[in-house]
Amino acid sequence: MGAGHAHRLHRPGDSPVHGLPPHTKLAATFAFVVVVVSTPREAMWAFGLYALLLAAVAYGARVPAGFLLKRLLIEVPFVAFAVLMPFVAEGERVEALGMSLSVSGLWGAWNVLAKGTLGVAASVLLASTTELRSLLLGLQRLRLPPLLVQIATFMIRYGDVIADEMRRMRIARESRGFEASGVRHWGVLAKSAGALFIRSYERGERVHLAMVSRGYAGSMPVIDEVTASRAQWSYAMALPGAALVVCLLGWCL
């Protein structure tokens, strides 16, 4: 399987977390997110412990806090949505700083912010310590439908190619004096988007014919068979295991 391109989220390293098989990290991340989502929102202390667990993983993976925080900015739209909830939600209201806020909206905002931030942080840590190609191999090892794995592979492989095609088309427009500055230029941009779609479709046809001519029959060959020992599974599942204990305490207390 190809798709060995580096991505901006990945941070090369030789830490124990980097060395874990990708499918163990995928399973651990998924289990951790499920536990976090299952935690009652009233157990605020539990989310603080989850953050400490992720901080310990980041420390073990030698991922700097600045690197992690910068990539957490991807959740800014969700933060904006959460900030609006106390103002638009209905039900019992309280006064704070001269503003009337909904109690249910405040709890909802906290729920979105806490669980969303922890989920995004766990995903960023996974991407920071695992190459894209390894992630695809891990998904295949976890028996994700092969068709979905192939779609993800081609998306990663040809995403940069399409982006480079868009860049060349933009340069060609600008070299002819075009500058999008209003609604009247939308027609030119729409035609460019149509031309890009046609070029991408034709490229896909050529790639498919090339693959068929080389023996492609609906499945990609697996070059590297990734396996994990019991010790590696235990090491990977330590994070969701500790989170599960915290979650159970959150329901009991």
PDB file of C-alpha atoms in Angstrom:
ATOM      1  CA  MET A   1       0.000   0.000   0.000  1.00  0.00           C
ATOM      2  CA  GLY A   2       1.289   3.410  -0.918  1.00  0.00           C
ATOM      3  CA  ALA A   3       0.409   6.829   0.428  1.00  0.00           C
ATOM      4  CA  GLY A   4       3.651   7.401   2.248  1.00  0.00           C
ATOM      5  CA  HIS A   5       3.355  11.181   2.115  1.00  0.00           C
ATOM      6  CA  ALA A   6       4.228  13.145   5.210  1.00  0.00           C
ATOM      7  CA  HIS A   7       1.578  15.397   6.695  1.00  0.00           C
ATOM      8  CA  ARG A   8       1.785  18.548   8.744  1.00  0.00           C
ATOM      9  CA  LEU A   9       0.350  16.990  11.864  1.00  0.00           C
ATOM     10  CA  HIS A  10       3.003  14.279  12.081  1.00  0.00           C
ATOM     11  CA  ARG A  11       6.025  14.912  14.274  1.00  0.00           C
ATOM     12  CA  PRO A  12       8.783  12.349  13.659  1.00  0.00           C
ATOM     13  CA  GLY A  13      10.323  10.799  16.722  1.00  0.00           C
ATOM     14  CA  ASP A  14      11.559   7.610  18.378  1.00  0.00           C
ATOM     15  CA  SER A  15       9.477   7.673  21.544  1.00  0.00           C
ATOM     16  CA  PRO A  16       7.698   4.572  22.873  1.00  0.00           C
ATOM     17  CA  VAL A  17       4.412   6.041  21.630  1.00  0.00           C
ATOM     18  CA  HIS A  18       5.800   6.466  18.117  1.00  0.00           C
ATOM     19  CA  GLY A  19       6.960   2.855  18.170  1.00  0.00           C
ATOM     20  CA  LEU A  20       3.551   1.351  18.911  1.00  0.00           C
ATOM     21  CA  PRO A  21       1.789  -0.437  16.036  1.00  0.00           C
ATOM     22  CA  PRO A  22      -0.731   1.912  14.396  1.00  0.00           C
ATOM     23  CA  HIS A  23      -3.794  -0.275  14.947  1.00  0.00           C
ATOM     24  CA  THR A  24      -3.176  -0.351  18.714  1.00  0.00           C
ATOM     25  CA  LYS A  25      -3.049   3.458  18.800  1.00  0.00           C
ATOM     26  CA  LEU A  26      -6.201   3.726  16.681  1.00  0.00           C
ATOM     27  CA  ALA A  27      -8.078   1.359  18.988  1.00  0.00           C
ATOM     28  CA  ALA A  28      -6.798   3.145  22.098  1.00  0.00           C
ATOM     29  CA  THR A  29      -7.776   6.577  20.763  1.00  0.00           C
ATOM     30  CA  PHE A  30     -11.257   5.385  19.794  1.00  0.00           C
ATOM     31  CA  ALA A  31     -11.775   3.743  23.195  1.00  0.00           C
ATOM     32  CA  PHE A  32     -10.560   6.876  25.003  1.00  0.00           C
ATOM     33  CA  VAL A  33     -12.971   9.112  23.080  1.00  0.00           C
ATOM     34  CA  VAL A  34     -15.867   6.741  23.802  1.00  0.00           C
ATOM     35  CA  VAL A  35     -15.068   6.848  27.522  1.00  0.00           C
ATOM     36  CA  VAL A  36     -14.823  10.646  27.515  1.00  0.00           C
ATOM     37  CA  VAL A  37     -18.156  11.019  25.721  1.00  0.00           C
ATOM     38  CA  SER A  38     -19.767   8.587  28.191  1.00  0.00           C
ATOM     39  CA  THR A  39     -18.655  10.604  31.229  1.00  0.00           C
ATOM     40  CA  PRO A  40     -21.437  12.646  32.902  1.00  0.00           C
ATOM     41  CA  ARG A  41     -20.939  16.349  32.268  1.00  0.00           C
ATOM     42  CA  GLU A  42     -21.419  17.113  35.956  1.00  0.00           C
ATOM     43  CA  ALA A  43     -18.180  15.289  36.836  1.00  0.00           C
ATOM     44  CA  MET A  44     -15.953  18.256  35.978  1.00  0.00           C
ATOM     45  CA  TRP A  45     -13.007  16.847  37.916  1.00  0.00           C
ATOM     46  CA  ALA A  46     -13.012  13.785  35.617  1.00  0.00           C
ATOM     47  CA  PHE A  47     -12.311  15.916  32.548  1.00  0.00           C
ATOM     48  CA  GLY A  48      -9.382  17.494  34.350  1.00  0.00           C
ATOM     49  CA  LEU A  49      -7.957  14.017  34.960  1.00  0.00           C
ATOM     50  CA  TYR A  50      -8.489  13.127  31.290  1.00  0.00           C
ATOM     51  CA  ALA A  51      -6.483  16.205  30.337  1.00  0.00           C
ATOM     52  CA  LEU A  52      -3.697  15.097  32.681  1.00  0.00           C
ATOM     53  CA  LEU A  53      -3.688  11.638  31.073  1.00  0.00           C
ATOM     54  CA  LEU A  54      -3.342  13.176  27.616  1.00  0.00           C
ATOM     55  CA  ALA A  55      -0.583  15.458  28.913  1.00  0.00           C
ATOM     56  CA  ALA A  56       1.269  12.386  30.189  1.00  0.00           C
ATOM     57  CA  VAL A  57       0.943  10.727  26.767  1.00  0.00           C
ATOM     58  CA  ALA A  58       2.185  13.900  25.061  1.00  0.00           C
ATOM     59  CA  TYR A  59       5.145  14.013  27.452  1.00  0.00           C
ATOM     60  CA  GLY A  60       5.959  10.373  26.752  1.00  0.00           C
ATOM     61  CA  ALA A  61       5.684  11.004  23.004  1.00  0.00           C
ATOM     62  CA  ARG A  62       7.874  14.132  23.309  1.00  0.00           C
ATOM     63  CA  VAL A  63       5.221  16.289  21.637  1.00  0.00           C
ATOM     64  CA  PRO A  64       5.687  19.933  22.758  1.00  0.00           C
ATOM     65  CA  ALA A  65       2.712  21.720  24.283  1.00  0.00           C
ATOM     66  CA  GLY A  66       2.979  24.509  21.703  1.00  0.00           C
ATOM     67  CA  PHE A  67       2.790  22.009  18.840  1.00  0.00           C
ATOM     68  CA  LEU A  68      -0.327  20.460  20.347  1.00  0.00           C
ATOM     69  CA  LEU A  69      -2.073  23.719  21.246  1.00  0.00           C
ATOM     70  CA  LYS A  70      -1.493  25.229  17.815  1.00  0.00           C
ATOM     71  CA  ARG A  71      -3.241  22.294  16.167  1.00  0.00           C
ATOM     72  CA  LEU A  72      -6.136  22.460  18.588  1.00  0.00           C
ATOM     73  CA  LEU A  73      -7.177  25.678  16.826  1.00  0.00           C
ATOM     74  CA  ILE A  74      -9.079  23.470  14.389  1.00  0.00           C
ATOM     75  CA  GLU A  75     -11.925  23.349  16.912  1.00  0.00           C
ATOM     76  CA  VAL A  76     -12.446  27.134  16.967  1.00  0.00           C
ATOM     77  CA  PRO A  77     -15.785  26.889  15.057  1.00  0.00           C
ATOM     78  CA  PHE A  78     -17.097  24.482  17.701  1.00  0.00           C
ATOM     79  CA  VAL A  79     -15.944  26.854  20.444  1.00  0.00           C
ATOM     80  CA  ALA A  80     -17.892  29.692  18.798  1.00  0.00           C
ATOM     81  CA  PHE A  81     -20.980  27.474  18.677  1.00  0.00           C
ATOM     82  CA  ALA A  82     -20.586  26.542  22.352  1.00  0.00           C
ATOM     83  CA  VAL A  83     -20.205  30.190  23.394  1.00  0.00           C
ATOM     84  CA  LEU A  84     -23.586  31.003  21.805  1.00  0.00           C
ATOM     85  CA  MET A  85     -25.464  28.200  23.553  1.00  0.00           C
ATOM     86  CA  PRO A  86     -25.985  29.957  26.931  1.00  0.00           C
ATOM     87  CA  PHE A  87     -27.547  32.920  25.120  1.00  0.00           C
ATOM     88  CA  VAL A  88     -29.952  31.073  22.807  1.00  0.00           C
ATOM     89  CA  ALA A  89     -30.958  28.033  24.885  1.00  0.00           C
ATOM     90  CA  GLU A  90     -34.272  28.095  26.734  1.00  0.00           C
ATOM     91  CA  GLY A  91     -35.170  27.134  30.292  1.00  0.00           C
ATOM     92  CA  GLU A  92     -34.008  28.384  33.684  1.00  0.00           C
ATOM     93  CA  ARG A  93     -31.765  31.420  33.494  1.00  0.00           C
ATOM     94  CA  VAL A  94     -29.139  32.997  35.743  1.00  0.00           C
ATOM     95  CA  GLU A  95     -27.543  36.436  35.816  1.00  0.00           C
ATOM     96  CA  ALA A  96     -23.787  36.669  35.286  1.00  0.00           C
ATOM     97  CA  LEU A  97     -21.804  39.837  34.512  1.00  0.00           C
ATOM     98  CA  GLY A  98     -25.029  41.599  33.688  1.00  0.00           C
ATOM     99  CA  MET A  99     -26.083  38.969  31.143  1.00  0.00           C
ATOM    100  CA  SER A 100     -28.982  36.541  31.285  1.00  0.00           C
ATOM    101  CA  LEU A 101     -27.674  33.027  30.593  1.00  0.00           C
ATOM    102  CA  SER A 102     -29.480  29.722  30.254  1.00  0.00           C
ATOM    103  CA  VAL A 103     -28.518  27.084  32.793  1.00  0.00           C
ATOM    104  CA  SER A 104     -29.036  24.257  30.297  1.00  0.00           C
ATOM    105  CA  GLY A 105     -27.069  26.265  27.742  1.00  0.00           C
ATOM    106  CA  LEU A 106     -24.154  26.653  30.129  1.00  0.00           C
ATOM    107  CA  TRP A 107     -24.095  22.920  30.797  1.00  0.00           C
ATOM    108  CA  GLY A 108     -24.346  22.236  27.062  1.00  0.00           C
ATOM    109  CA  ALA A 109     -21.487  24.625  26.288  1.00  0.00           C
ATOM    110  CA  TRP A 110     -19.325  22.982  28.950  1.00  0.00           C
ATOM    111  CA  ASN A 111     -20.203  19.552  27.589  1.00  0.00           C
ATOM    112  CA  VAL A 112     -19.228  20.486  24.028  1.00  0.00           C
ATOM    113  CA  LEU A 113     -16.038  22.291  25.026  1.00  0.00           C
ATOM    114  CA  ALA A 114     -14.743  19.656  27.446  1.00  0.00           C
ATOM    115  CA  LYS A 115     -15.501  16.546  25.430  1.00  0.00           C
ATOM    116  CA  GLY A 116     -14.744  18.142  22.062  1.00  0.00           C
ATOM    117  CA  THR A 117     -11.380  19.496  23.173  1.00  0.00           C
ATOM    118  CA  LEU A 118     -10.312  16.174  24.695  1.00  0.00           C
ATOM    119  CA  GLY A 119     -11.398  14.289  21.565  1.00  0.00           C
ATOM    120  CA  VAL A 120      -9.532  16.656  19.259  1.00  0.00           C
ATOM    121  CA  ALA A 121      -6.434  16.540  21.482  1.00  0.00           C
ATOM    122  CA  ALA A 122      -6.429  12.738  21.415  1.00  0.00           C
ATOM    123  CA  SER A 123      -6.767  12.768  17.622  1.00  0.00           C
ATOM    124  CA  VAL A 124      -3.954  15.296  17.254  1.00  0.00           C
ATOM    125  CA  LEU A 125      -1.697  13.140  19.435  1.00  0.00           C
ATOM    126  CA  LEU A 126      -2.529  10.131  17.276  1.00  0.00           C
ATOM    127  CA  ALA A 127      -1.693  12.035  14.091  1.00  0.00           C
ATOM    128  CA  SER A 128       1.451  13.518  15.664  1.00  0.00           C
ATOM    129  CA  THR A 129       2.905  10.093  16.452  1.00  0.00           C
ATOM    130  CA  THR A 130       1.712   8.094  13.434  1.00  0.00           C
ATOM    131  CA  GLU A 131       2.458   8.527   9.740  1.00  0.00           C
ATOM    132  CA  LEU A 132      -0.439   8.612   7.296  1.00  0.00           C
ATOM    133  CA  ARG A 133       0.673   5.428   5.605  1.00  0.00           C
ATOM    134  CA  SER A 134       0.844   3.670   8.968  1.00  0.00           C
ATOM    135  CA  LEU A 135      -2.641   4.897   9.853  1.00  0.00           C
ATOM    136  CA  LEU A 136      -3.989   3.337   6.671  1.00  0.00           C
ATOM    137  CA  LEU A 137      -2.234   0.076   7.455  1.00  0.00           C
ATOM    138  CA  GLY A 138      -3.695   0.205  10.952  1.00  0.00           C
ATOM    139  CA  LEU A 139      -7.209   0.728   9.605  1.00  0.00           C
ATOM    140  CA  GLN A 140      -6.731  -2.230   7.311  1.00  0.00           C
ATOM    141  CA  ARG A 141      -5.454  -4.322  10.205  1.00  0.00           C
ATOM    142  CA  LEU A 142      -8.597  -3.419  12.184  1.00  0.00           C
ATOM    143  CA  ARG A 143     -10.684  -4.830   9.324  1.00  0.00           C
ATOM    144  CA  LEU A 144     -12.100  -1.535   8.087  1.00  0.00           C
ATOM    145  CA  PRO A 145     -13.892  -2.192   4.759  1.00  0.00           C
ATOM    146  CA  PRO A 146     -11.159  -2.372   2.074  1.00  0.00           C
ATOM    147  CA  LEU A 147     -13.041   0.012  -0.209  1.00  0.00           C
ATOM    148  CA  LEU A 148     -12.973   2.754   2.443  1.00  0.00           C
ATOM    149  CA  VAL A 149      -9.257   2.202   3.003  1.00  0.00           C
ATOM    150  CA  GLN A 150      -8.603   2.480  -0.735  1.00  0.00           C
ATOM    151  CA  ILE A 151     -10.638   5.687  -0.987  1.00  0.00           C
ATOM    152  CA  ALA A 152      -8.657   7.189   1.895  1.00  0.00           C
ATOM    153  CA  THR A 153      -5.406   6.057   0.264  1.00  0.00           C
ATOM    154  CA  PHE A 154      -6.182   7.730  -3.051  1.00  0.00           C
ATOM    155  CA  MET A 155      -7.478  10.854  -1.320  1.00  0.00           C
ATOM    156  CA  ILE A 156      -4.188  11.241   0.526  1.00  0.00           C
ATOM    157  CA  ARG A 157      -2.099  10.305  -2.498  1.00  0.00           C
ATOM    158  CA  TYR A 158      -3.756  12.667  -4.973  1.00  0.00           C
ATOM    159  CA  GLY A 159      -4.871  15.480  -2.665  1.00  0.00           C
ATOM    160  CA  ASP A 160      -1.549  17.272  -3.207  1.00  0.00           C
ATOM    161  CA  VAL A 161      -1.772  16.654  -6.953  1.00  0.00           C
ATOM    162  CA  ILE A 162      -5.191  18.333  -7.156  1.00  0.00           C
ATOM    163  CA  ALA A 163      -4.007  21.199  -4.938  1.00  0.00           C
ATOM    164  CA  ASP A 164      -1.029  21.730  -7.249  1.00  0.00           C
ATOM    165  CA  GLU A 165      -3.380  21.745 -10.243  1.00  0.00           C
ATOM    166  CA  MET A 166      -5.464  24.445  -8.540  1.00  0.00           C
ATOM    167  CA  ARG A 167      -2.323  26.467  -7.898  1.00  0.00           C
ATOM    168  CA  ARG A 168      -1.293  26.323 -11.574  1.00  0.00           C
ATOM    169  CA  MET A 169      -4.779  27.380 -12.679  1.00  0.00           C
ATOM    170  CA  ARG A 170      -4.694  30.326 -10.269  1.00  0.00           C
ATOM    171  CA  ILE A 171      -1.291  31.417 -11.554  1.00  0.00           C
ATOM    172  CA  ALA A 172      -2.576  31.152 -15.144  1.00  0.00           C
ATOM    173  CA  ARG A 173      -5.567  33.397 -14.314  1.00  0.00           C
ATOM    174  CA  GLU A 174      -3.428  35.972 -12.541  1.00  0.00           C
ATOM    175  CA  SER A 175      -0.869  36.047 -15.365  1.00  0.00           C
ATOM    176  CA  ARG A 176      -3.727  37.138 -17.638  1.00  0.00           C
ATOM    177  CA  GLY A 177      -4.680  39.960 -15.308  1.00  0.00           C
ATOM    178  CA  PHE A 178      -7.620  38.271 -13.586  1.00  0.00           C
ATOM    179  CA  GLU A 179      -8.334  39.160  -9.963  1.00  0.00           C
ATOM    180  CA  ALA A 180     -11.483  37.972  -8.175  1.00  0.00           C
ATOM    181  CA  SER A 181     -12.894  41.066  -6.526  1.00  0.00           C
ATOM    182  CA  GLY A 182     -16.668  40.694  -6.689  1.00  0.00           C
ATOM    183  CA  VAL A 183     -19.741  38.713  -7.643  1.00  0.00           C
ATOM    184  CA  ARG A 184     -19.209  39.401 -11.350  1.00  0.00           C
ATOM    185  CA  HIS A 185     -16.087  37.230 -11.244  1.00  0.00           C
ATOM    186  CA  TRP A 186     -17.863  34.202  -9.806  1.00  0.00           C
ATOM    187  CA  GLY A 187     -18.586  32.904 -13.304  1.00  0.00           C
ATOM    188  CA  VAL A 188     -14.863  32.623 -14.073  1.00  0.00           C
ATOM    189  CA  LEU A 189     -14.229  30.838 -10.781  1.00  0.00           C
ATOM    190  CA  ALA A 190     -17.127  28.454 -11.455  1.00  0.00           C
ATOM    191  CA  LYS A 191     -15.677  27.604 -14.880  1.00  0.00           C
ATOM    192  CA  SER A 192     -12.291  26.997 -13.255  1.00  0.00           C
ATOM    193  CA  ALA A 193     -13.889  24.654 -10.734  1.00  0.00           C
ATOM    194  CA  GLY A 194     -15.626  22.779 -13.572  1.00  0.00           C
ATOM    195  CA  ALA A 195     -12.370  22.478 -15.506  1.00  0.00           C
ATOM    196  CA  LEU A 196     -10.636  21.187 -12.358  1.00  0.00           C
ATOM    197  CA  PHE A 197     -13.343  18.561 -11.877  1.00  0.00           C
ATOM    198  CA  ILE A 198     -13.020  17.359 -15.475  1.00  0.00           C
ATOM    199  CA  ARG A 199      -9.226  17.168 -15.231  1.00  0.00           C
ATOM    200  CA  SER A 200      -9.468  15.255 -11.948  1.00  0.00           C
ATOM    201  CA  TYR A 201     -12.000  12.833 -13.420  1.00  0.00           C
ATOM    202  CA  GLU A 202      -9.850  12.196 -16.484  1.00  0.00           C
ATOM    203  CA  ARG A 203      -6.783  11.696 -14.289  1.00  0.00           C
ATOM    204  CA  GLY A 204      -8.727   9.173 -12.226  1.00  0.00           C
ATOM    205  CA  GLU A 205      -9.677   7.267 -15.384  1.00  0.00           C
ATOM    206  CA  ARG A 206      -6.051   7.144 -16.513  1.00  0.00           C
ATOM    207  CA  VAL A 207      -4.862   5.987 -13.087  1.00  0.00           C
ATOM    208  CA  HIS A 208      -7.539   3.284 -12.975  1.00  0.00           C
ATOM    209  CA  LEU A 209      -6.610   1.965 -16.433  1.00  0.00           C
ATOM    210  CA  ALA A 210      -2.941   1.947 -15.421  1.00  0.00           C
ATOM    211  CA  MET A 211      -3.779  -0.035 -12.285  1.00  0.00           C
ATOM    212  CA  VAL A 212      -5.931  -2.559 -14.187  1.00  0.00           C
ATOM    213  CA  SER A 213      -3.161  -3.069 -16.717  1.00  0.00           C
ATOM    214  CA  ARG A 214      -0.877  -3.962 -13.798  1.00  0.00           C
ATOM    215  CA  GLY A 215      -3.217  -6.574 -12.360  1.00  0.00           C
ATOM    216  CA  TYR A 216      -5.510  -4.549 -10.065  1.00  0.00           C
ATOM    217  CA  ALA A 217      -8.639  -6.599  -9.296  1.00  0.00           C
ATOM    218  CA  GLY A 218     -10.358  -4.542  -6.594  1.00  0.00           C
ATOM    219  CA  SER A 219      -7.928  -4.879  -3.692  1.00  0.00           C
ATOM    220  CA  MET A 220      -4.584  -3.300  -2.897  1.00  0.00           C
ATOM    221  CA  PRO A 221      -1.615  -5.507  -2.005  1.00  0.00           C
ATOM    222  CA  VAL A 222      -0.406  -5.311   1.592  1.00  0.00           C
ATOM    223  CA  ILE A 223       3.350  -4.841   1.583  1.00  0.00           C
ATOM    224  CA  ASP A 224       3.871  -4.518   5.341  1.00  0.00           C
ATOM    225  CA  GLU A 225       1.918  -6.820   7.650  1.00  0.00           C
ATOM    226  CA  VAL A 226       1.663  -4.935  10.948  1.00  0.00           C
ATOM    227  CA  THR A 227       1.361  -7.041  14.095  1.00  0.00           C
ATOM    228  CA  ALA A 228       1.325  -6.179  17.796  1.00  0.00           C
ATOM    229  CA  SER A 229       2.434  -8.128  20.834  1.00  0.00           C
ATOM    230  CA  ARG A 230       0.403  -8.472  24.019  1.00  0.00           C
ATOM    231  CA  ALA A 231       2.767  -6.049  25.748  1.00  0.00           C
ATOM    232  CA  GLN A 232       2.231  -3.430  23.046  1.00  0.00           C
ATOM    233  CA  TRP A 233      -1.545  -3.806  23.323  1.00  0.00           C
ATOM    234  CA  SER A 234      -1.317  -3.434  27.098  1.00  0.00           C
ATOM    235  CA  TYR A 235       0.833  -0.326  26.767  1.00  0.00           C
ATOM    236  CA  ALA A 236      -1.540   1.256  24.236  1.00  0.00           C
ATOM    237  CA  MET A 237      -4.703   0.463  26.174  1.00  0.00           C
ATOM    238  CA  ALA A 238      -3.315   1.951  29.401  1.00  0.00           C
ATOM    239  CA  LEU A 239      -4.762   5.354  28.421  1.00  0.00           C
ATOM    240  CA  PRO A 240      -8.377   4.248  27.822  1.00  0.00           C
ATOM    241  CA  GLY A 241      -8.108   1.849  30.776  1.00  0.00           C
ATOM    242  CA  ALA A 242      -7.188   4.653  33.174  1.00  0.00           C
ATOM    243  CA  ALA A 243      -9.877   6.849  31.608  1.00  0.00           C
ATOM    244  CA  LEU A 244     -12.460   4.101  32.152  1.00  0.00           C
ATOM    245  CA  VAL A 245     -11.638   4.005  35.874  1.00  0.00           C
ATOM    246  CA  VAL A 246     -12.133   7.774  36.056  1.00  0.00           C
ATOM    247  CA  CYS A 247     -15.419   7.496  34.145  1.00  0.00           C
ATOM    248  CA  LEU A 248     -16.765   4.839  36.528  1.00  0.00           C
ATOM    249  CA  LEU A 249     -15.835   7.015  39.493  1.00  0.00           C
ATOM    250  CA  GLY A 250     -17.622   9.910  37.824  1.00  0.00           C
ATOM    251  CA  TRP A 251     -20.842   7.883  37.629  1.00  0.00           C
ATOM    252  CA  CYS A 252     -20.524   6.585  41.197  1.00  0.00           C
ATOM    253  CA  LEU A 253     -19.643   9.850  42.966  1.00  0.00           C
TER     254      LEU A 253
END
